[in-house]
PDB file of C-alpha atoms in Angstrom:
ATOM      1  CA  UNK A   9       4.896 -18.960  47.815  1.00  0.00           C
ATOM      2  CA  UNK A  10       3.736 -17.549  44.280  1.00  0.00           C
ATOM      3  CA  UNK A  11       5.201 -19.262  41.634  1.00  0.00           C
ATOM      4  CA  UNK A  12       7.051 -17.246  38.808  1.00  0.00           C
ATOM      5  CA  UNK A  13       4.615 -17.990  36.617  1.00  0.00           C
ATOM      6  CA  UNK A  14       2.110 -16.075  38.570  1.00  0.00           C
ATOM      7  CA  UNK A  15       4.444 -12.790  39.156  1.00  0.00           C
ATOM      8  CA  UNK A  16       5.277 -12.517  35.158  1.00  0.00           C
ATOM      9  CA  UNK A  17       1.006 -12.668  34.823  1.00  0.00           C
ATOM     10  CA  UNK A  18       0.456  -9.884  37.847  1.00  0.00           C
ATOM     11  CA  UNK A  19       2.981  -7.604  36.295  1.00  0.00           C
ATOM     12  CA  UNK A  20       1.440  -8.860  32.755  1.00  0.00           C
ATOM     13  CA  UNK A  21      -1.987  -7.371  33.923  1.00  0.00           C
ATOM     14  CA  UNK A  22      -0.285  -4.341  35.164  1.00  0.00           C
ATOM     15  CA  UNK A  23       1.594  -3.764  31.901  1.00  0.00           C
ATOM     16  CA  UNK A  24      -2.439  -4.053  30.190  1.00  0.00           C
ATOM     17  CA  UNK A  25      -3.812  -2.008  32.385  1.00  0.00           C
ATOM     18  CA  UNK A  26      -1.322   0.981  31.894  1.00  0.00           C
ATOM     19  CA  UNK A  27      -1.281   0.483  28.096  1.00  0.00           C
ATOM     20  CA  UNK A  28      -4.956   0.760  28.193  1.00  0.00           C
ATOM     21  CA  UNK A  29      -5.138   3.572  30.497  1.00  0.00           C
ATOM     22  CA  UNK A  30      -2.515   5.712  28.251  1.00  0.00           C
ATOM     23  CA  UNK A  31      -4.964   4.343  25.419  1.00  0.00           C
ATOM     24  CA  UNK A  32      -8.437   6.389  27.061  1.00  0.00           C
ATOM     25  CA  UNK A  33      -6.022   9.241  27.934  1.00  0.00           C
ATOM     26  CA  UNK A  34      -4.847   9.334  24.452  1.00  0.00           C
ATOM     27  CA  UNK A  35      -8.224   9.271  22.388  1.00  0.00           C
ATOM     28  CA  UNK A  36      -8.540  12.504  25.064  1.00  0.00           C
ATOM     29  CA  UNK A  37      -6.213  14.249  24.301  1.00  0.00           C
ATOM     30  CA  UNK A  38      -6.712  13.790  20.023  1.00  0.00           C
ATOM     31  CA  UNK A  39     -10.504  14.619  20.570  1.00  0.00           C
ATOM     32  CA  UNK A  40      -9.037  17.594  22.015  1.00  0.00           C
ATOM     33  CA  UNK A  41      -6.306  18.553  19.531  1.00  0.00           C
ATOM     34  CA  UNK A  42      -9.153  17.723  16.720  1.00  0.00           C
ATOM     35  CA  UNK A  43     -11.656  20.142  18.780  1.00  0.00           C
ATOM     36  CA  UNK A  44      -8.595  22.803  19.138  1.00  0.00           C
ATOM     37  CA  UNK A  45      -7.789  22.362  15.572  1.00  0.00           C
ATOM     38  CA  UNK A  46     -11.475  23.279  14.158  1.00  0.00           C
ATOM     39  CA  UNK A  47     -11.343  26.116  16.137  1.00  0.00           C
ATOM     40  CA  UNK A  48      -8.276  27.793  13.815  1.00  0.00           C
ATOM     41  CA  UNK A  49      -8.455  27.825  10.344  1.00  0.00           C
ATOM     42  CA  UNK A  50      -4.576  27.577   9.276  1.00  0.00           C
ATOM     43  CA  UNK A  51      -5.065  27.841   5.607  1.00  0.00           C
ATOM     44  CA  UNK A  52      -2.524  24.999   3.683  1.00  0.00           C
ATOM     45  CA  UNK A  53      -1.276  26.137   0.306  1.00  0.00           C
ATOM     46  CA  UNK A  54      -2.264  24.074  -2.647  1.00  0.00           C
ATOM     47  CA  UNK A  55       1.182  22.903  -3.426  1.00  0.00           C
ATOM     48  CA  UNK A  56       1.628  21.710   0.452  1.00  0.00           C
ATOM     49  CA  UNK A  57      -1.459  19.525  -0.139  1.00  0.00           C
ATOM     50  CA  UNK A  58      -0.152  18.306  -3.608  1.00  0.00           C
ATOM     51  CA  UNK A  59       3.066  17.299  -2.251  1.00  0.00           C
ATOM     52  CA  UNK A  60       1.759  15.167   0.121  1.00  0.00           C
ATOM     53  CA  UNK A  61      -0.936  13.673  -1.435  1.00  0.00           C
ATOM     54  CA  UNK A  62       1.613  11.948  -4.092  1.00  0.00           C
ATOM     55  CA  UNK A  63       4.051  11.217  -0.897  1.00  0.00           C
ATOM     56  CA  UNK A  64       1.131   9.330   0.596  1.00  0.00           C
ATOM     57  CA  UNK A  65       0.914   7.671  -3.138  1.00  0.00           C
ATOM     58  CA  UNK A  66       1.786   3.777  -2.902  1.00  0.00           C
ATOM     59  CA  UNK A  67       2.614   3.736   1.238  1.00  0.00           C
ATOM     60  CA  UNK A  68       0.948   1.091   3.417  1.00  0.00           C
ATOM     61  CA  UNK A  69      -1.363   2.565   5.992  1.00  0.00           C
ATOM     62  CA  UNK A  70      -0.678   2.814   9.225  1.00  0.00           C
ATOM     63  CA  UNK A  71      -3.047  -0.051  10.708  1.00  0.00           C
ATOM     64  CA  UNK A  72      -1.433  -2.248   7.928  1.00  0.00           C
ATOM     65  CA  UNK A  73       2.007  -1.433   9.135  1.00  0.00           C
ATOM     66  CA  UNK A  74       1.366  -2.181  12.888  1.00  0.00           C
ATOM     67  CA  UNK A  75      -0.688  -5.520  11.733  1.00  0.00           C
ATOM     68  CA  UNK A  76       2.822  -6.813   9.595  1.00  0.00           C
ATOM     69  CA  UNK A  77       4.911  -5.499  12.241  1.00  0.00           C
ATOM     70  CA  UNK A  78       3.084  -7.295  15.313  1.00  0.00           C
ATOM     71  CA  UNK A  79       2.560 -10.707  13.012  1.00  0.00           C
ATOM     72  CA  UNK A  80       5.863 -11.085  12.332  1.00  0.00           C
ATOM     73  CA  UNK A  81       6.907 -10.023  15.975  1.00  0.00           C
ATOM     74  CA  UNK A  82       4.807 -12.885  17.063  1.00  0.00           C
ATOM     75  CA  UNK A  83       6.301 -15.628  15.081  1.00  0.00           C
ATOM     76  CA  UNK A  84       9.441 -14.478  15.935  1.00  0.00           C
ATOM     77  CA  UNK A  85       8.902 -14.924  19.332  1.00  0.00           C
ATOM     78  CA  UNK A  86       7.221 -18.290  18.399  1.00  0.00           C
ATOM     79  CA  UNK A  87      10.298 -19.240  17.160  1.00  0.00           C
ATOM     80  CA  UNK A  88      12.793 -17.918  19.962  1.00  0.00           C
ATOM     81  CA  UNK A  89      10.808 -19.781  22.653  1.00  0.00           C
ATOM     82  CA  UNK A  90      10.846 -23.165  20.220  1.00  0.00           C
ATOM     83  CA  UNK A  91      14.718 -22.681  20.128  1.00  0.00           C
ATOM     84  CA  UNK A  92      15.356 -21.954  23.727  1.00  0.00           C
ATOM     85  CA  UNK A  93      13.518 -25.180  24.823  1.00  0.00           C
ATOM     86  CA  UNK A  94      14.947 -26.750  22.633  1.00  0.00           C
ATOM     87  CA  UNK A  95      18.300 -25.565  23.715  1.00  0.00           C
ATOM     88  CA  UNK A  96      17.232 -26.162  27.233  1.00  0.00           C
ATOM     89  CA  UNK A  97      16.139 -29.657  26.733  1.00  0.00           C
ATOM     90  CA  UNK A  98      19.465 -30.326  24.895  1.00  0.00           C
ATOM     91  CA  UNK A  99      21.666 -28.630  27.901  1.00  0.00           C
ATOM     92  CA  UNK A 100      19.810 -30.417  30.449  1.00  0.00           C
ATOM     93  CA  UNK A 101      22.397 -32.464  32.768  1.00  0.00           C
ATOM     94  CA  UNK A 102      20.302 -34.334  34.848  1.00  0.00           C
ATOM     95  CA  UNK A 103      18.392 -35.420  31.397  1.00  0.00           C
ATOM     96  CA  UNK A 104      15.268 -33.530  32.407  1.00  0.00           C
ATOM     97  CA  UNK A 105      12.934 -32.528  29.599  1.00  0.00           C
ATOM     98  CA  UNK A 106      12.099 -29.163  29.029  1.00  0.00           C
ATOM     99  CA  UNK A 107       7.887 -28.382  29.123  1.00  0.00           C
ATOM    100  CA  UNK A 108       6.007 -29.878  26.183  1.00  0.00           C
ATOM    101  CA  UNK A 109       6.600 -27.967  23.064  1.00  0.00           C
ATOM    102  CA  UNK A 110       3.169 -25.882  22.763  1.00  0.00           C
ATOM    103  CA  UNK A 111       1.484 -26.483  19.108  1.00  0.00           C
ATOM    104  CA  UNK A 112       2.728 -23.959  16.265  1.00  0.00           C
ATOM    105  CA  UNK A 113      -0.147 -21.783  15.457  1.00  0.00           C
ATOM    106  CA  UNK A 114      -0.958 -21.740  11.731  1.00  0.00           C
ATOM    107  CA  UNK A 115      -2.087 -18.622  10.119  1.00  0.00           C
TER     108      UNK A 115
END
């Protein structure tokens, strides 16, 4: 009989897999749009470029934001699975412990 453990990993690997396929497809279809784009020269007015060169003024960038972002999504979750063992552990009738609490990982 698989164990749960093993099912959450197969669909894990599944969940990879698609994000990396949509990842391939994706750097596809912007070398297209880039190619497409070349192709037409849209001129931009001055004052179009100038507004959004001082918008862009003081922002993160984008790989910055998604770095934060997933950091703090993964001590979150860090923290959520300390508290549910913990909770676990506490609740347990029979006085079975919960699994060993996995080190904290420093950064």
């Amino acid at each position: 009989m698989t164990s749960y453990k093993e099912i959450t990993e197969q669909i894990g690997d599944q969940w990879v897999a698609a994000l990396k396929r949509a990842e391939e497809n994706l750097g596809s279809f912007v070398a297209g749009v880039q190619e497409s784009r070349s192709k037409i020269d849209v001129p931009t007015p001055e004052s179009i470029t100038k507004l959004t060169e001082s918008f862009q003024e003081g922002l993160p960038k984008p790989s910055e934001v998604v770095e934060a972002n997933f950091e703090l999504t993964n001590r979150l979750l860090a923290a959520q699975r300390d508290l549910t063992l913990r909770l676990l552990e506490a609740s347990s009738a029979k006085g079975e412990s919960a699994p060993a609490k996995p080190a904290a990982k420093k950064s």
